[in-house]
Amino acid sequence: MKKVDSLVDRDKKSVWHPFTSLESPLPVIPIRSAKGVYLYTEEGEKILDAISSWWVNIHGHAHPKIAQAISDQAQKLEQVIFAGFTHEPAIKLAENLLNILPSDQQKVFYSDDGSTSVEVALKLAIQYWQNQEITSKKRIIAFDGAYHGDTFGAMSIGERGSFNLPFASYLFEVDFVDFPQKNNHDKLVGSFKDLAGTGEVAAFIFEPLVQGAAGMRMYDPDILDQLVGIARDSDIISIADEVMTGFGRTGRLFASQYLENQPDIFCLSKGITGGTLPLGVTTCSQKIVEAFLSADSSKTFFHGHSYTANPLACAAANASYEILLHEDTKKNIKRISARHLEFANSLQGHKKLKDVRCLGTILALEIGTSGQTSYFNKVRDKIYQYAMNRGILIRPLGNVVYVMPPYVITDEQLDTIYDCLQGILEVV
Ligand SMILES: Cc1ncc(COP(=O)(O)O)c(C=O)c1O
């Protein structure tokens, strides 16, 4: 039996893949190695990773500097309990992050991934009020269409739908407000103010400027700025979930940098390690910190994970940080953003498209369809396969095809993707 067949077979017998039907999955492709924007299959074919492997890989695969940092760290200190102990990579990473986040961010709390960074943010926000013995502030505001992860708190603050249907009765209630669109700002501000006016809202959580999983839905910084401002004036904690938008994705280091009013809490993950190792980070402002400064031990933040601040992940993140701030990376982000914009403009008014949008290194094409516009739209599988046949990995969100490449992608590689997208528009 060929090695590939055997791997696929063995995988099928024992492995359960994420977001994948057990009964009728698309075939898995064994990957042997990866370099730059390419994944190399066991059969020796190369696949262009146009979605940065679920939005994590910002500097290209197997980046030598990050690989070296992980290797060096692994030979010194691979892991240590983070309660009662610390280490240089975690301290340095906290300093690095605080250096590029808004100046009022003061403390960095480590966890494991995007979902846990969100859980930490929610728990900090809830306990912030409890610690001050303010019991009336319990409600949480989120946008329609939100996605913040797959753990229970994160599911609760996310759009209710097929992904979390079996758990619906276990999720806590959230006040969902309309997703900002061109023509609903006044209504949205009105309902936000009504909620804020109850004095019962503990926190407002949002994906700044781009709702990723909802289909790369983009919205105006001005309206978000306004809502964060209202939240601040109404004593509501603002939480920016920058798990997807952080580290240059939207053209700036953080999407919140498009705002004047800054959130109290940031959730970070995905690109933080350059896409090499899992790591979650929640940062908060001095205001939040102060509610936890107490001799009363019940006011301690009792949260932690076995691998909190794993030194390998922190070392990878520090290496990724250096690369992120390098002039070449800044130039690449600008170049990709300009290319995306040019391509998006060339498609304006295309008869097969309902919308085409981009922000920074994210480009999204919303295909007009008579069927469901959800994740389960059948056009998805067709597009996925069309691109895979051309050696390009894109993973449409329903009828939304998007591109979110590693920043090292060249103009020629971008052209290959754009050609593929043009081809998709012809066949759908
Ligand atoms: C905005 C946002 N928050 C949180 C998450 C959850 O991150 P993870 O999958 O690492 O748990 C995601 C994942 O896509 C996300 O896009």
Short mmCIF file of C-alpha atoms and ligand atoms in Angstrom, two decimals:
data_model
loop_
_atom_site.label_atom_id
_atom_site.label_comp_id
_atom_site.label_asym_id
_atom_site.label_seq_id
_atom_site.Cartn_x
_atom_site.Cartn_y
_atom_site.Cartn_z
CA MET A 1 0.00 0.00 0.00
CA LYS A 2 1.29 3.47 -0.87
CA LYS A 3 2.40 5.52 2.14
CA VAL A 4 -0.23 8.20 1.40
CA ASP A 5 -3.10 5.71 1.22
CA SER A 6 -1.93 4.17 4.41
CA LEU A 7 -1.78 7.56 6.19
CA VAL A 8 -5.26 8.48 4.98
CA ASP A 9 -6.53 5.08 6.09
CA ARG A 10 -4.90 5.24 9.50
CA ASP A 11 -6.18 8.81 9.93
CA LYS A 12 -9.69 7.72 9.08
CA LYS A 13 -9.59 4.94 11.66
CA SER A 14 -8.40 6.99 14.61
CA VAL A 15 -8.50 10.75 14.10
CA TRP A 16 -11.44 13.11 14.56
CA HIS A 17 -10.93 16.36 12.64
CA PRO A 18 -12.30 19.79 13.59
CA PHE A 19 -15.44 21.10 11.88
CA THR A 20 -15.60 17.91 9.87
CA SER A 21 -18.41 15.43 9.32
CA LEU A 22 -17.49 11.94 10.50
CA GLU A 23 -19.87 10.39 8.00
CA SER A 24 -18.98 12.19 4.76
CA PRO A 25 -15.76 14.13 5.16
CA LEU A 26 -13.82 15.60 2.25
CA PRO A 27 -10.66 13.50 1.93
CA VAL A 28 -7.78 14.67 4.15
CA ILE A 29 -4.45 15.42 2.51
CA PRO A 30 -1.33 14.30 4.35
CA ILE A 31 1.21 17.13 4.51
CA ARG A 32 4.89 16.29 4.85
CA SER A 33 6.42 19.73 5.17
CA ALA A 34 5.84 23.40 4.56
CA LYS A 35 7.96 26.39 3.60
CA GLY A 36 6.98 30.01 2.98
CA VAL A 37 3.49 30.09 1.47
CA TYR A 38 3.59 26.45 0.38
CA LEU A 39 2.45 23.21 1.99
CA TYR A 40 4.08 20.08 0.51
CA THR A 41 1.99 16.94 0.36
CA GLU A 42 3.28 13.41 0.98
CA GLU A 43 2.86 12.92 -2.76
CA GLY A 44 5.24 15.78 -3.46
CA GLU A 45 2.66 18.30 -4.67
CA LYS A 46 2.68 21.84 -3.42
CA ILE A 47 -0.35 23.77 -2.21
CA LEU A 48 -0.37 27.55 -1.84
CA ASP A 49 -1.70 28.36 1.62
CA ALA A 50 -3.86 31.39 0.79
CA ILE A 51 -5.55 31.43 4.21
CA SER A 52 -2.45 31.20 6.40
CA SER A 53 -3.62 27.85 7.80
CA TRP A 54 -6.71 29.17 9.61
CA TRP A 55 -5.33 32.71 9.82
CA VAL A 56 -2.35 31.93 12.04
CA ASN A 57 0.69 31.84 9.79
CA ILE A 58 1.69 35.46 9.23
CA HIS A 59 5.37 35.13 8.22
CA GLY A 60 5.27 31.99 6.07
CA HIS A 61 5.76 28.38 7.14
CA ALA A 62 8.96 27.12 8.77
CA HIS A 63 10.37 30.60 9.17
CA PRO A 64 14.05 30.02 10.02
CA LYS A 65 14.20 32.70 12.74
CA ILE A 66 11.15 31.36 14.57
CA ALA A 67 12.30 27.75 14.14
CA GLN A 68 15.70 28.69 15.58
CA ALA A 69 14.13 30.50 18.53
CA ILE A 70 11.98 27.47 19.36
CA SER A 71 14.92 25.12 19.00
CA ASP A 72 17.19 27.27 21.20
CA GLN A 73 14.48 27.60 23.83
CA ALA A 74 13.69 23.87 23.80
CA GLN A 75 17.26 23.14 24.80
CA LYS A 76 17.13 25.58 27.71
CA LEU A 77 13.68 25.49 29.26
CA GLU A 78 10.73 23.81 27.62
CA GLN A 79 8.11 24.34 30.34
CA VAL A 80 7.74 25.38 33.94
CA ILE A 81 4.72 25.91 36.16
CA PHE A 82 3.80 29.59 35.83
CA ALA A 83 2.34 30.04 39.31
CA GLY A 84 5.17 31.02 41.62
CA PHE A 85 7.71 30.91 38.77
CA THR A 86 8.51 33.01 35.75
CA HIS A 87 10.96 33.06 32.83
CA GLU A 88 12.57 35.54 30.49
CA PRO A 89 10.63 34.67 27.30
CA ALA A 90 7.29 35.37 29.05
CA ILE A 91 8.53 38.61 30.59
CA LYS A 92 10.02 39.76 27.31
CA LEU A 93 6.85 38.92 25.40
CA ALA A 94 4.71 40.85 27.88
CA GLU A 95 7.03 43.84 27.46
CA ASN A 96 6.96 43.49 23.67
CA LEU A 97 3.17 43.34 23.54
CA LEU A 98 2.70 46.27 25.90
CA ASN A 99 5.12 48.17 23.68
CA ILE A 100 2.83 47.91 20.65
CA LEU A 101 -0.60 47.92 22.35
CA PRO A 102 -2.27 51.19 23.44
CA SER A 103 -0.32 52.81 26.25
CA ASP A 104 -2.92 52.20 28.96
CA GLN A 105 -2.61 48.41 28.64
CA GLN A 106 -0.71 47.31 31.74
CA LYS A 107 -0.84 43.56 32.32
CA VAL A 108 -0.56 40.44 30.20
CA PHE A 109 -2.34 37.21 31.16
CA TYR A 110 -1.31 34.09 29.24
CA SER A 111 -3.48 31.18 28.13
CA ASP A 112 -3.59 28.65 25.31
CA ASP A 113 -5.50 29.84 22.25
CA GLY A 114 -8.07 32.31 20.96
CA SER A 115 -11.00 30.80 22.84
CA THR A 116 -9.19 30.77 26.17
CA SER A 117 -8.02 34.36 25.66
CA VAL A 118 -11.71 35.25 25.30
CA GLU A 119 -12.70 33.21 28.37
CA VAL A 120 -10.09 35.07 30.40
CA ALA A 121 -11.35 38.43 29.11
CA LEU A 122 -14.95 37.58 30.03
CA LYS A 123 -13.99 36.33 33.46
CA LEU A 124 -11.85 39.40 34.13
CA ALA A 125 -14.72 41.68 33.09
CA ILE A 126 -17.26 39.83 35.23
CA GLN A 127 -15.02 39.62 38.28
CA TYR A 128 -14.05 43.28 37.86
CA TRP A 129 -17.59 44.19 38.95
CA GLN A 130 -17.89 41.43 41.57
CA ASN A 131 -14.66 42.54 43.22
CA GLN A 132 -16.18 45.98 43.68
CA GLU A 133 -19.36 44.45 45.05
CA ILE A 134 -21.38 45.85 42.15
CA THR A 135 -23.89 43.10 41.55
CA SER A 136 -26.20 44.86 39.10
CA LYS A 137 -23.78 44.71 36.16
CA LYS A 138 -24.24 41.27 34.64
CA ARG A 139 -25.26 41.77 31.02
CA ILE A 140 -22.94 41.44 28.06
CA ILE A 141 -23.34 43.10 24.67
CA ALA A 142 -22.10 41.47 21.47
CA PHE A 143 -22.78 41.94 17.76
CA ASP A 144 -25.07 39.75 15.69
CA GLY A 145 -22.89 37.31 13.77
CA ALA A 146 -20.12 37.31 16.38
CA TYR A 147 -17.68 34.41 16.67
CA HIS A 148 -15.28 34.26 19.58
CA GLY A 149 -14.41 30.57 19.82
CA ASP A 150 -15.78 27.17 20.76
CA THR A 151 -15.55 27.01 24.55
CA PHE A 152 -18.74 27.66 26.52
CA GLY A 153 -18.23 31.32 27.39
CA ALA A 154 -17.00 32.06 23.88
CA MET A 155 -19.96 30.18 22.36
CA SER A 156 -22.37 32.10 24.60
CA ILE A 157 -21.23 35.46 23.25
CA GLY A 158 -21.33 34.18 19.66
CA GLU A 159 -24.10 34.04 17.09
CA ARG A 160 -26.53 31.21 17.81
CA GLY A 161 -26.57 28.78 14.92
CA SER A 162 -25.85 25.28 13.71
CA PHE A 163 -22.38 25.16 15.28
CA ASN A 164 -23.64 25.63 18.82
CA LEU A 165 -27.23 24.40 18.50
CA PRO A 166 -26.75 21.23 20.64
CA PHE A 167 -25.50 23.42 23.48
CA ALA A 168 -28.00 26.26 23.14
CA SER A 169 -29.72 25.62 26.46
CA TYR A 170 -26.37 25.66 28.29
CA LEU A 171 -25.26 29.05 26.95
CA PHE A 172 -25.73 32.21 28.97
CA GLU A 173 -27.86 35.03 27.64
CA VAL A 174 -26.27 37.91 25.80
CA ASP A 175 -27.69 41.15 24.41
CA PHE A 176 -26.97 40.96 20.70
CA VAL A 177 -27.10 44.27 18.85
CA ASP A 178 -27.28 44.69 15.08
CA PHE A 179 -24.09 44.25 13.10
CA PRO A 180 -23.07 47.73 11.89
CA GLN A 181 -24.09 48.36 8.30
CA LYS A 182 -24.05 51.48 6.18
CA ASN A 183 -27.67 52.35 6.91
CA ASN A 184 -28.29 51.25 10.50
CA HIS A 185 -25.89 53.34 12.59
CA ASP A 186 -28.55 55.55 14.19
CA LYS A 187 -30.71 52.59 15.14
CA LEU A 188 -27.70 50.68 16.45
CA VAL A 189 -26.48 53.60 18.54
CA GLY A 190 -30.02 53.98 19.88
CA SER A 191 -30.33 50.36 20.99
CA PHE A 192 -26.78 50.38 22.38
CA LYS A 193 -27.57 53.49 24.42
CA ASP A 194 -30.80 51.91 25.66
CA LEU A 195 -28.90 48.89 26.92
CA ALA A 196 -26.12 51.02 28.37
CA GLY A 197 -28.74 53.16 30.10
CA THR A 198 -30.00 50.21 32.14
CA GLY A 199 -26.80 50.34 34.17
CA GLU A 200 -26.77 46.54 34.02
CA VAL A 201 -24.15 45.98 31.32
CA ALA A 202 -20.82 44.58 32.44
CA ALA A 203 -19.02 44.36 29.11
CA PHE A 204 -19.18 44.91 25.36
CA ILE A 205 -17.16 42.44 23.27
CA PHE A 206 -16.49 42.74 19.55
CA GLU A 207 -14.27 41.67 16.68
CA PRO A 208 -12.92 45.07 15.64
CA LEU A 209 -13.69 46.02 12.00
CA VAL A 210 -13.90 42.47 10.65
CA GLN A 211 -16.13 39.59 11.74
CA GLY A 212 -14.03 36.69 10.50
CA ALA A 213 -16.08 33.53 10.83
CA ALA A 214 -19.31 35.34 9.89
CA GLY A 215 -17.87 35.73 6.39
CA MET A 216 -15.21 38.44 6.67
CA ARG A 217 -17.94 40.99 7.28
CA MET A 218 -16.35 44.43 7.51
CA TYR A 219 -17.61 47.58 9.15
CA ASP A 220 -16.74 51.17 9.71
CA PRO A 221 -14.26 52.25 12.40
CA ASP A 222 -16.39 55.34 13.14
CA ILE A 223 -19.38 53.40 14.41
CA LEU A 224 -17.21 51.14 16.56
CA ASP A 225 -15.42 54.18 17.91
CA GLN A 226 -18.75 55.67 18.84
CA LEU A 227 -19.90 52.49 20.62
CA VAL A 228 -16.63 52.11 22.54
CA GLY A 229 -17.00 55.76 23.55
CA ILE A 230 -20.57 55.19 24.79
CA ALA A 231 -19.38 52.10 26.64
CA ARG A 232 -16.64 54.07 28.35
CA ASP A 233 -19.02 56.89 29.34
CA SER A 234 -21.53 54.32 30.65
CA ASP A 235 -19.00 52.41 32.72
CA ILE A 236 -19.05 49.33 30.47
CA ILE A 237 -15.85 47.38 29.85
CA SER A 238 -14.89 47.15 26.18
CA ILE A 239 -13.21 43.96 25.02
CA ALA A 240 -11.52 43.88 21.62
CA ASP A 241 -11.23 40.33 20.36
CA GLU A 242 -8.21 40.80 18.08
CA VAL A 243 -7.55 37.07 17.81
CA MET A 244 -7.93 37.26 14.03
CA THR A 245 -7.32 40.97 13.38
CA GLY A 246 -4.14 41.35 15.43
CA PHE A 247 -0.54 41.48 14.25
CA GLY A 248 -0.92 43.40 11.01
CA ARG A 249 -3.86 41.60 9.43
CA THR A 250 -5.94 44.73 8.85
CA GLY A 251 -3.02 46.86 7.69
CA ARG A 252 -2.23 48.21 11.16
CA LEU A 253 -0.68 46.25 14.01
CA PHE A 254 -4.11 46.01 15.65
CA ALA A 255 -7.51 46.84 14.18
CA SER A 256 -8.20 48.93 17.31
CA GLN A 257 -5.57 51.35 16.04
CA TYR A 258 -8.22 52.60 13.60
CA LEU A 259 -10.15 53.87 16.66
CA GLU A 260 -9.70 56.90 18.88
CA ASN A 261 -11.42 55.30 21.87
CA GLN A 262 -9.39 52.36 23.07
CA PRO A 263 -10.78 49.13 24.55
CA ASP A 264 -10.05 48.12 28.16
CA ILE A 265 -9.17 44.52 27.30
CA PHE A 266 -7.52 42.87 24.29
CA CYS A 267 -7.68 39.18 23.28
CA LEU A 268 -4.79 37.97 21.12
CA SER A 269 -3.76 34.64 19.64
CA LYS A 270 -3.42 33.14 16.12
CA GLY A 271 -0.62 35.21 14.52
CA ILE A 272 1.09 35.88 17.84
CA THR A 273 3.60 33.04 17.42
CA GLY A 274 3.79 33.47 13.66
CA GLY A 275 1.49 30.47 13.52
CA THR A 276 3.95 28.00 15.00
CA LEU A 277 2.68 27.17 18.49
CA PRO A 278 -0.61 27.74 20.30
CA LEU A 279 -0.70 30.71 22.65
CA GLY A 280 -3.42 32.98 23.96
CA VAL A 281 -2.99 36.38 25.53
CA THR A 282 -5.40 38.70 27.31
CA THR A 283 -4.19 42.15 28.21
CA CYS A 284 -5.91 44.74 30.33
CA SER A 285 -5.69 48.35 31.41
CA GLN A 286 -4.76 49.71 34.82
CA LYS A 287 -8.44 50.28 35.55
CA ILE A 288 -9.07 46.50 35.42
CA VAL A 289 -5.89 45.70 37.34
CA GLU A 290 -6.96 47.95 40.20
CA ALA A 291 -10.10 45.94 40.90
CA PHE A 292 -7.88 42.93 41.59
CA LEU A 293 -5.43 44.70 43.91
CA SER A 294 -6.75 43.44 47.19
CA ALA A 295 -5.51 41.64 50.29
CA ASP A 296 -8.79 39.72 50.23
CA SER A 297 -7.88 36.41 48.58
CA SER A 298 -11.40 35.93 47.20
CA LYS A 299 -10.63 38.84 44.87
CA THR A 300 -7.76 36.97 43.23
CA PHE A 301 -8.20 35.95 39.62
CA PHE A 302 -8.36 32.16 40.00
CA HIS A 303 -7.68 31.08 36.46
CA GLY A 304 -4.80 29.21 34.87
CA HIS A 305 -3.86 26.46 32.44
CA SER A 306 -1.17 23.81 32.74
CA TYR A 307 0.78 25.32 29.86
CA THR A 308 0.28 28.98 30.80
CA ALA A 309 3.09 31.03 29.21
CA ASN A 310 4.78 28.01 27.73
CA PRO A 311 8.40 29.11 27.12
CA LEU A 312 8.56 27.62 23.62
CA ALA A 313 5.43 29.50 22.56
CA CYS A 314 6.71 32.72 24.16
CA ALA A 315 10.09 32.35 22.43
CA ALA A 316 8.30 31.82 19.10
CA ALA A 317 6.15 34.89 19.77
CA ASN A 318 9.19 37.03 20.56
CA ALA A 319 10.84 35.95 17.31
CA SER A 320 7.61 36.62 15.42
CA TYR A 321 7.42 40.07 17.03
CA GLU A 322 10.89 40.98 15.70
CA ILE A 323 9.90 39.90 12.21
CA LEU A 324 6.56 41.72 12.44
CA LEU A 325 8.26 45.03 13.25
CA HIS A 326 10.88 44.62 10.52
CA GLU A 327 10.65 47.11 7.63
CA ASP A 328 10.28 44.27 5.09
CA THR A 329 7.14 43.01 6.82
CA LYS A 330 5.63 46.49 6.96
CA LYS A 331 6.34 46.89 3.24
CA ASN A 332 4.82 43.49 2.48
CA ILE A 333 1.64 44.28 4.40
CA LYS A 334 1.31 47.56 2.47
CA ARG A 335 2.00 45.83 -0.82
CA ILE A 336 -0.55 43.06 -0.24
CA SER A 337 -3.13 45.61 0.94
CA ALA A 338 -2.64 47.69 -2.23
CA ARG A 339 -2.80 44.62 -4.49
CA HIS A 340 -5.99 43.39 -2.79
CA LEU A 341 -7.57 46.81 -3.18
CA GLU A 342 -6.65 47.00 -6.86
CA PHE A 343 -8.09 43.54 -7.50
CA ALA A 344 -11.23 44.30 -5.47
CA ASN A 345 -11.77 47.49 -7.48
CA SER A 346 -11.43 45.57 -10.73
CA LEU A 347 -14.28 43.32 -9.60
CA GLN A 348 -16.71 46.04 -8.50
CA GLY A 349 -20.09 45.50 -10.12
CA HIS A 350 -19.27 41.93 -11.24
CA LYS A 351 -22.56 40.20 -11.99
CA LYS A 352 -21.73 37.09 -9.95
CA LEU A 353 -20.77 39.09 -6.87
CA LYS A 354 -23.00 40.42 -4.16
CA ASP A 355 -20.07 42.25 -2.60
CA VAL A 356 -16.32 42.48 -2.73
CA ARG A 357 -14.44 43.95 0.20
CA CYS A 358 -10.97 44.21 1.63
CA LEU A 359 -9.13 45.57 4.61
CA GLY A 360 -5.37 45.27 4.88
CA THR A 361 -4.30 41.78 3.91
CA ILE A 362 -7.86 40.38 3.97
CA LEU A 363 -9.79 40.16 0.70
CA ALA A 364 -13.33 38.73 0.55
CA LEU A 365 -15.62 37.99 -2.37
CA GLU A 366 -19.25 37.39 -1.51
CA ILE A 367 -20.79 35.35 -4.28
CA GLY A 368 -24.42 36.06 -5.11
CA THR A 369 -26.42 32.88 -4.60
CA SER A 370 -30.02 31.86 -4.61
CA GLY A 371 -29.39 29.24 -1.90
CA GLN A 372 -28.37 29.58 1.75
CA THR A 373 -25.84 32.32 2.37
CA SER A 374 -24.55 30.41 5.37
CA TYR A 375 -21.45 28.30 5.95
CA PHE A 376 -23.35 25.30 4.59
CA ASN A 377 -24.00 26.76 1.19
CA LYS A 378 -23.07 24.05 -1.32
CA VAL A 379 -21.13 26.47 -3.47
CA ARG A 380 -18.49 26.21 -0.76
CA ASP A 381 -17.40 22.65 -1.57
CA LYS A 382 -17.34 23.39 -5.28
CA ILE A 383 -15.06 26.40 -4.83
CA TYR A 384 -12.81 24.59 -2.38
CA GLN A 385 -12.30 21.76 -4.83
CA TYR A 386 -11.83 24.09 -7.81
CA ALA A 387 -9.01 25.90 -6.01
CA MET A 388 -7.43 22.70 -4.67
CA ASN A 389 -7.31 21.33 -8.21
CA ARG A 390 -5.17 24.37 -9.00
CA GLY A 391 -2.93 23.88 -5.99
CA ILE A 392 -4.43 26.66 -3.89
CA LEU A 393 -5.88 26.31 -0.41
CA ILE A 394 -8.85 28.57 0.16
CA ARG A 395 -11.61 27.58 2.55
CA PRO A 396 -14.75 29.52 1.76
CA LEU A 397 -17.12 30.53 4.51
CA GLY A 398 -20.32 29.52 2.74
CA ASN A 399 -20.63 31.76 -0.29
CA VAL A 400 -17.77 34.02 0.86
CA VAL A 401 -14.40 33.27 -0.67
CA TYR A 402 -11.58 35.03 1.09
CA VAL A 403 -7.84 35.34 0.90
CA MET A 404 -5.66 36.00 3.93
CA PRO A 405 -2.12 35.06 2.96
CA PRO A 406 1.14 34.98 4.89
CA TYR A 407 2.84 38.38 4.51
CA VAL A 408 5.76 36.86 2.58
CA ILE A 409 3.55 36.06 -0.42
CA THR A 410 5.00 37.47 -3.65
CA ASP A 411 3.16 39.45 -6.32
CA GLU A 412 3.34 36.47 -8.67
CA GLN A 413 1.82 34.19 -6.06
CA LEU A 414 -0.92 36.75 -5.45
CA ASP A 415 -1.57 36.83 -9.21
CA THR A 416 -2.02 33.04 -9.18
CA ILE A 417 -4.65 33.43 -6.46
CA TYR A 418 -6.42 36.29 -8.24
CA ASP A 419 -6.49 34.24 -11.47
CA CYS A 420 -8.02 31.37 -9.53
CA LEU A 421 -10.66 33.69 -8.06
CA GLN A 422 -11.49 34.95 -11.57
CA GLY A 423 -11.84 31.32 -12.64
CA ILE A 424 -14.14 30.63 -9.72
CA LEU A 425 -16.37 33.52 -10.77
CA GLU A 426 -16.66 31.97 -14.21
CA VAL A 427 -17.68 28.52 -12.98
CA VAL A 428 -20.01 29.32 -10.08
C1 LIG B 1 -12.23 36.54 16.48
C2 LIG B 1 -11.92 35.17 17.00
N1 LIG B 1 -11.90 34.97 18.32
C3 LIG B 1 -11.61 33.77 18.85
C4 LIG B 1 -11.35 32.69 18.03
C5 LIG B 1 -11.05 31.34 18.63
O1 LIG B 1 -9.71 31.06 18.50
P1 LIG B 1 -9.18 29.54 18.66
O2 LIG B 1 -9.69 28.82 17.47
O3 LIG B 1 -7.71 29.68 18.66
O4 LIG B 1 -9.72 29.02 19.93
C6 LIG B 1 -11.35 32.87 16.65
C7 LIG B 1 -11.08 31.74 15.76
O5 LIG B 1 -11.25 31.76 14.58
C8 LIG B 1 -11.65 34.13 16.11
O6 LIG B 1 -11.69 34.35 14.80
#
